[in-house]
Amino acid sequence: MTTSAIGEQRGSEDAGAKEVRRLDRVIIRFAGDSGDGMQLTGDRFTSETASFGNDLSTLPNFPAEIRAPAGTLPGVSSFQLHFADHDILTPGDAPNVLVAMNPAALKANIGDVPRGAEIIVNTDEFTKRALAKVGYEQSPLDDGSLDGYSVHPVPLGTLTVEALKEFGLSRKDADRSKNMFALGLLSWMYHRPTEGTETFLRQKFAKKPDIAEANVAAFRAGWNFGETTEDFAVSYEVAPAAKAFPPGTYRSISGNLALSYGLIAAARQADLPLFLGSYPITPASDILHELSKHKNFGVRTFQAEDEIAGIGAALGAAFGGSLGVTTTSGPGIALKSETIGLAVSLELPLLVIDIQRGGPSTGLPTKTEQADLLQAMYGRNGEAPVPVIAPATPADCFTAALDAARMALTYRTPVLLLSDGYLANGSEPWRIPETDELPDLRVQFATQPNHTLDDGTETFWPYKRDPETLARPWAIPGTPGLEHRIGGIEKADGSGNISYDPANHDFMVRTRQAKIDGIEVPDLEVDDPEGAAKVLVLGWGSTYGPITAAVRRVRKDGQAVAQAHLRYVNPFPRNLEEVLKRYDKVVIPEMNLGQLASLIRARYLVDAHSYNQVNGMPFKAEQLATALKEAIDHG
C-alpha cells in the first residue's frame, strides 16, 4: 500500500484478531483474461462499495479483440475502481492493489503499479508455457523483479476447486468461479458488504441453482481465506463519504445506463413515445440493450440492418410525432451524416448520440477518445448546423440527455450528444432525482391551419416560424387539413414548396444557422477562487474529472489556476469570449490533437495552448497537474 493511501491505524480489542487499518481512499485493479470475469468482478465490488456509501469512480478496460488468444497481452481485461471517504473525481492514476489472474495480466499492468503496492497473484497460472507466451524467461515471482512490492501468491484456481468439491463440478467448471473467490478475498480485505453479491449471484443463475450456489460458495471461501490465512495480516476500512453527497437516494450508475434513463425521462416529460433506431456498435450498444427492456414506458427499439437504416427509422419516427433517437459511435456518425443533414433540412427534433471511441475508421473499438468533435460540428455536406452537447461525468449523462431533448424539441433540430467510452463504461454515484425536479418538455403539435392565402383559403405552412425560437410547427401526419410537403430538396420559406430560387436558398441557410446560434444556453461558469489566476484550463466532455483533480493538486501546492468546463460546444456560451480574454494563457487538454483548441482559436483569435493525448486512455491527474504547473511557471 502506498503511503499516500494510508490513514490512521487502529488496533483490535481482541489481541488475537487481525489488525485493521483505516484508509481515506483505495485504488484496486482486477486484471485477467477476457474470459476470467474481471468486468463482473469489478462491477460487483463497485455495487457493494456504492451501497456502503463511498464515493467512487471506475475505469473498465476491455480487449479490442472479441476473443483474443487466452493468456496473451492483447487479451488482458481489467477493471479499476477508486473509492474513498471523500469526494473523488477520477478512477485514480495508479492502483494500490493489483489482482493479476495470470502472467499476461501482471505484465500488462505492472508498469502502472507504484512500488510498495500490494499484488495478489494467481500462482496456478504461472506455468512455463503461460510465462513464455508473454515473454517471461523466468517467473517474476522468483527472479526478484517484484521485490519492491508486497506480493501475495494465492493459488486461486486450486483453492476454488477445493472449496467446490461438494458440488460435483468438473475441475474446468469449478475453476470458472475463481473470480468470485478473488472477489470474496478483496471484500474481506476492504470490509465490503456481501449480501448484495450473494443475492445477485442467485438471481443471475436462477435457472441453474447449483451454479448459483457454487459461485456463492466460492465467494464465501475467498472471504474465509482472507480471514484465516497468515499471508493477509491486515484488513482495511474506508469509511462512507457522508460529507461528499447532498441528501438523497443514490445508486452507482454508468454513463450508458444514465443516458438510457435520461432518454426515458425525457420522453416521459415530453409526453411522447420514445423510438430508438440503432445498429449495434461498441461502445454504444448498451443503450440499445437497456432501452429494449422498457417497453412499459412507451419505448420502442429497432435494431436496424445498418447505421443508415437506424437513423432513417428514427427520423421517420420523429416525423410521426415520437422522440426519435439514434445511438452510435464515430464510424456510425460518418454513415449517418446525410440523414442528419436531412433532419436539418426537415427541421425535426432528433437525438443523435455518439459514444466516441478511438479512430480513424474502426480504430480502437474498446478504447476512449474525444476525436469526433469536428465531425459533429462540420461532418455534413452543405451548411448543416446542429447543436452539440457533451456530458462531463457518467452521472451527468442523465442530465445531458434531458438537455439535448429540450434543445431538439424546442428548436426543432437534430442534436448531437458527444459521450465517449470512458464515460459510457465508467461508473460513479448518482443521486436519483425526484420527478418534480425534471424539466417540463411537453410540446404543442400543430392542430389547425396557420396561414391564409390571397384568396382567403386557410392552409398549413410547415415553415412558418416561432419568432423567438425560429422553430417551425410540428404537425403529426394525418392531422386533417394539415397535409404538407417536406423533403431534402430546398424549401420555399413558409410554404415548404420546392424552391431553387437563389435568394430563398440564401435566406433559408442563414435562418437555419440563426436558429442554432440563438439557442439559449447558460453562461460559462469559471472556478477561480482567489481571482488571481493568470492561467485558465478549459475542457469539455469527459476530461472534467482529470482536469478538476489536477487543478486541486496545483492549488494544494500553492499555485493559482482557473478552471472552466464546456458542456455546450455549439452554440458556445455567450460569455465565452469574455472569459477567455480575462486570462494571460488558456490551456485546453483534449483526448485528440486539438480540435476544441482549433475552434477556439478560429472563433475568438485566442492563442489557446493544446495539451493532447490519443492513447485510448483517459488523462491521469498527475500528468495534467504537471502540465498546468509548467504553464503557470512559463506563463
mmCIF file of C-alpha atoms in Angstrom, residues 265-411:
data_model
loop_
_atom_site.group_PDB
_atom_site.id
_atom_site.type_symbol
_atom_site.label_atom_id
_atom_site.label_comp_id
_atom_site.label_asym_id
_atom_site.label_seq_id
_atom_site.Cartn_x
_atom_site.Cartn_y
_atom_site.Cartn_z
ATOM 1 C CA ALA A 265 -37.224 10.507 -18.538
ATOM 2 C CA ALA A 266 -37.104 12.992 -21.438
ATOM 3 C CA ALA A 267 -39.793 11.110 -23.353
ATOM 4 C CA ARG A 268 -41.994 10.915 -20.266
ATOM 5 C CA GLN A 269 -41.530 14.626 -19.530
ATOM 6 C CA ALA A 270 -42.357 15.420 -23.161
ATOM 7 C CA ASP A 271 -45.353 13.073 -23.090
ATOM 8 C CA LEU A 272 -44.063 11.454 -26.286
ATOM 9 C CA PRO A 273 -43.320 7.862 -27.243
ATOM 10 C CA LEU A 274 -39.589 7.137 -27.407
ATOM 11 C CA PHE A 275 -38.242 5.470 -30.547
ATOM 12 C CA LEU A 276 -34.656 4.251 -30.845
ATOM 13 C CA GLY A 277 -33.386 3.284 -34.285
ATOM 14 C CA SER A 278 -29.933 1.831 -33.857
ATOM 15 C CA TYR A 279 -27.300 -0.547 -35.175
ATOM 16 C CA PRO A 280 -25.069 -2.320 -32.617
ATOM 17 C CA ILE A 281 -21.623 -0.750 -32.265
ATOM 18 C CA THR A 282 -19.085 -0.605 -29.435
ATOM 19 C CA PRO A 283 -19.286 1.250 -27.074
ATOM 20 C CA ALA A 284 -22.886 2.401 -27.703
ATOM 21 C CA SER A 285 -24.702 -0.946 -27.825
ATOM 22 C CA ASP A 286 -25.545 -0.978 -24.109
ATOM 23 C CA ILE A 287 -28.046 1.845 -24.688
ATOM 24 C CA LEU A 288 -29.935 -0.291 -27.209
ATOM 25 C CA HIS A 289 -29.828 -3.248 -24.822
ATOM 26 C CA GLU A 290 -31.113 -1.188 -21.891
ATOM 27 C CA LEU A 291 -33.885 0.670 -23.721
ATOM 28 C CA SER A 292 -35.200 -2.598 -25.143
ATOM 29 C CA LYS A 293 -36.132 -3.582 -21.553
ATOM 30 C CA HIS A 294 -38.510 -0.648 -21.050
ATOM 31 C CA LYS A 295 -41.478 -1.160 -23.343
ATOM 32 C CA ASN A 296 -43.665 -0.395 -20.311
ATOM 33 C CA PHE A 297 -42.569 3.236 -20.611
ATOM 34 C CA GLY A 298 -43.649 3.543 -24.232
ATOM 35 C CA VAL A 299 -40.173 2.784 -25.580
ATOM 36 C CA ARG A 300 -39.778 1.127 -28.960
ATOM 37 C CA THR A 301 -36.382 -0.116 -30.078
ATOM 38 C CA PHE A 302 -35.473 -1.095 -33.617
ATOM 39 C CA GLN A 303 -32.201 -2.911 -34.298
ATOM 40 C CA ALA A 304 -31.680 -1.954 -37.910
ATOM 41 C CA GLU A 305 -29.675 -3.745 -40.602
ATOM 42 C CA ASP A 306 -27.172 -0.884 -40.752
ATOM 43 C CA GLU A 307 -26.432 2.610 -39.436
ATOM 44 C CA ILE A 308 -28.254 4.387 -42.259
ATOM 45 C CA ALA A 309 -31.445 2.413 -41.699
ATOM 46 C CA GLY A 310 -31.249 3.066 -37.975
ATOM 47 C CA ILE A 311 -31.214 6.850 -38.280
ATOM 48 C CA GLY A 312 -33.705 6.778 -41.149
ATOM 49 C CA ALA A 313 -36.201 4.958 -38.961
ATOM 50 C CA ALA A 314 -35.542 7.362 -36.067
ATOM 51 C CA LEU A 315 -36.121 10.380 -38.314
ATOM 52 C CA GLY A 316 -39.307 8.785 -39.642
ATOM 53 C CA ALA A 317 -40.482 8.283 -36.064
ATOM 54 C CA ALA A 318 -39.773 11.971 -35.364
ATOM 55 C CA PHE A 319 -41.868 12.914 -38.409
ATOM 56 C CA GLY A 320 -44.636 10.785 -36.913
ATOM 57 C CA GLY A 321 -44.560 12.560 -33.554
ATOM 58 C CA SER A 322 -42.155 10.488 -31.460
ATOM 59 C CA LEU A 323 -38.988 11.487 -29.672
ATOM 60 C CA GLY A 324 -36.613 9.970 -32.225
ATOM 61 C CA VAL A 325 -33.177 8.771 -31.085
ATOM 62 C CA THR A 326 -30.273 7.052 -32.789
ATOM 63 C CA THR A 327 -27.141 5.815 -31.000
ATOM 64 C CA THR A 328 -23.749 5.008 -32.464
ATOM 65 C CA SER A 329 -20.015 5.715 -32.339
ATOM 66 C CA GLY A 330 -17.721 7.641 -34.683
ATOM 67 C CA PRO A 331 -17.857 5.269 -37.679
ATOM 68 C CA GLY A 332 -21.653 5.295 -37.484
ATOM 69 C CA ILE A 333 -21.815 9.097 -37.398
ATOM 70 C CA ALA A 334 -19.968 9.087 -40.717
ATOM 71 C CA LEU A 335 -22.627 6.816 -42.226
ATOM 72 C CA LYS A 336 -25.485 8.818 -40.697
ATOM 73 C CA SER A 337 -24.220 12.188 -41.924
ATOM 74 C CA GLU A 338 -26.577 12.554 -44.915
ATOM 75 C CA THR A 339 -29.641 11.752 -42.814
ATOM 76 C CA ILE A 340 -28.518 14.203 -40.121
ATOM 77 C CA GLY A 341 -28.396 16.778 -42.900
ATOM 78 C CA LEU A 342 -31.900 15.708 -43.945
ATOM 79 C CA ALA A 343 -33.095 16.245 -40.375
ATOM 80 C CA VAL A 344 -31.556 19.746 -40.501
ATOM 81 C CA SER A 345 -33.499 20.434 -43.696
ATOM 82 C CA LEU A 346 -36.751 18.915 -42.392
ATOM 83 C CA GLU A 347 -36.255 20.765 -39.095
ATOM 84 C CA LEU A 348 -37.435 17.869 -36.963
ATOM 85 C CA PRO A 349 -36.283 17.006 -33.430
ATOM 86 C CA LEU A 350 -33.826 14.104 -33.411
ATOM 87 C CA LEU A 351 -31.266 12.986 -30.832
ATOM 88 C CA VAL A 352 -28.028 11.647 -32.327
ATOM 89 C CA ILE A 353 -25.863 10.108 -29.600
ATOM 90 C CA ASP A 354 -22.194 9.481 -30.386
ATOM 91 C CA ILE A 355 -20.287 7.371 -27.840
ATOM 92 C CA GLN A 356 -16.823 8.280 -29.132
ATOM 93 C CA ARG A 357 -14.007 5.768 -29.452
ATOM 94 C CA GLY A 358 -10.521 5.688 -30.932
ATOM 95 C CA GLY A 359 -10.319 6.150 -34.708
ATOM 96 C CA PRO A 360 -9.950 6.617 -37.609
ATOM 97 C CA SER A 361 -12.182 4.070 -39.353
ATOM 98 C CA THR A 362 -12.909 1.223 -36.918
ATOM 99 C CA GLY A 363 -9.786 2.238 -34.986
ATOM 100 C CA LEU A 364 -9.817 1.197 -31.327
ATOM 101 C CA PRO A 365 -13.351 -0.096 -30.674
ATOM 102 C CA THR A 366 -12.986 -0.521 -26.905
ATOM 103 C CA LYS A 367 -10.794 2.499 -26.140
ATOM 104 C CA THR A 368 -11.817 6.079 -25.449
ATOM 105 C CA GLU A 369 -11.163 9.257 -27.445
ATOM 106 C CA GLN A 370 -12.637 12.746 -27.998
ATOM 107 C CA ALA A 371 -11.807 12.991 -31.682
ATOM 108 C CA ASP A 372 -15.321 13.313 -33.165
ATOM 109 C CA LEU A 373 -15.814 16.966 -32.196
ATOM 110 C CA LEU A 374 -15.080 18.450 -35.609
ATOM 111 C CA GLN A 375 -17.110 15.696 -37.261
ATOM 112 C CA ALA A 376 -20.047 16.622 -35.025
ATOM 113 C CA MET A 377 -19.619 20.290 -35.877
ATOM 114 C CA TYR A 378 -18.985 20.089 -39.604
ATOM 115 C CA GLY A 379 -19.241 16.488 -40.823
ATOM 116 C CA ARG A 380 -22.110 17.034 -43.282
ATOM 117 C CA ASN A 381 -22.443 18.375 -46.790
ATOM 118 C CA GLY A 382 -23.671 21.928 -47.190
ATOM 119 C CA GLU A 383 -24.378 24.307 -44.338
ATOM 120 C CA ALA A 384 -25.998 21.924 -41.853
ATOM 121 C CA PRO A 385 -25.561 23.320 -38.320
ATOM 122 C CA VAL A 386 -26.565 21.238 -35.304
ATOM 123 C CA PRO A 387 -26.292 21.840 -31.550
ATOM 124 C CA VAL A 388 -23.547 19.832 -29.826
ATOM 125 C CA ILE A 389 -23.646 18.971 -26.130
ATOM 126 C CA ALA A 390 -21.097 16.969 -24.108
ATOM 127 C CA PRO A 391 -21.668 15.421 -20.645
ATOM 128 C CA ALA A 392 -18.822 15.673 -18.148
ATOM 129 C CA THR A 393 -19.234 12.549 -15.981
ATOM 130 C CA PRO A 394 -21.099 9.219 -16.128
ATOM 131 C CA ALA A 395 -23.942 10.508 -13.925
ATOM 132 C CA ASP A 396 -24.092 13.770 -15.901
ATOM 133 C CA CYS A 397 -25.128 11.748 -18.959
ATOM 134 C CA PHE A 398 -28.647 11.613 -17.465
ATOM 135 C CA THR A 399 -28.967 15.398 -17.333
ATOM 136 C CA ALA A 400 -27.297 15.813 -20.719
ATOM 137 C CA ALA A 401 -29.903 13.562 -22.340
ATOM 138 C CA LEU A 402 -32.689 15.737 -20.901
ATOM 139 C CA ASP A 403 -30.910 18.884 -22.045
ATOM 140 C CA ALA A 404 -30.402 17.515 -25.564
ATOM 141 C CA ALA A 405 -34.104 16.622 -25.737
ATOM 142 C CA ARG A 406 -35.010 20.154 -24.607
ATOM 143 C CA MET A 407 -32.964 21.641 -27.434
ATOM 144 C CA ALA A 408 -34.299 19.245 -30.058
ATOM 145 C CA LEU A 409 -37.954 19.686 -29.109
ATOM 146 C CA THR A 410 -37.857 23.442 -28.507
ATOM 147 C CA TYR A 411 -35.899 24.368 -31.626
#
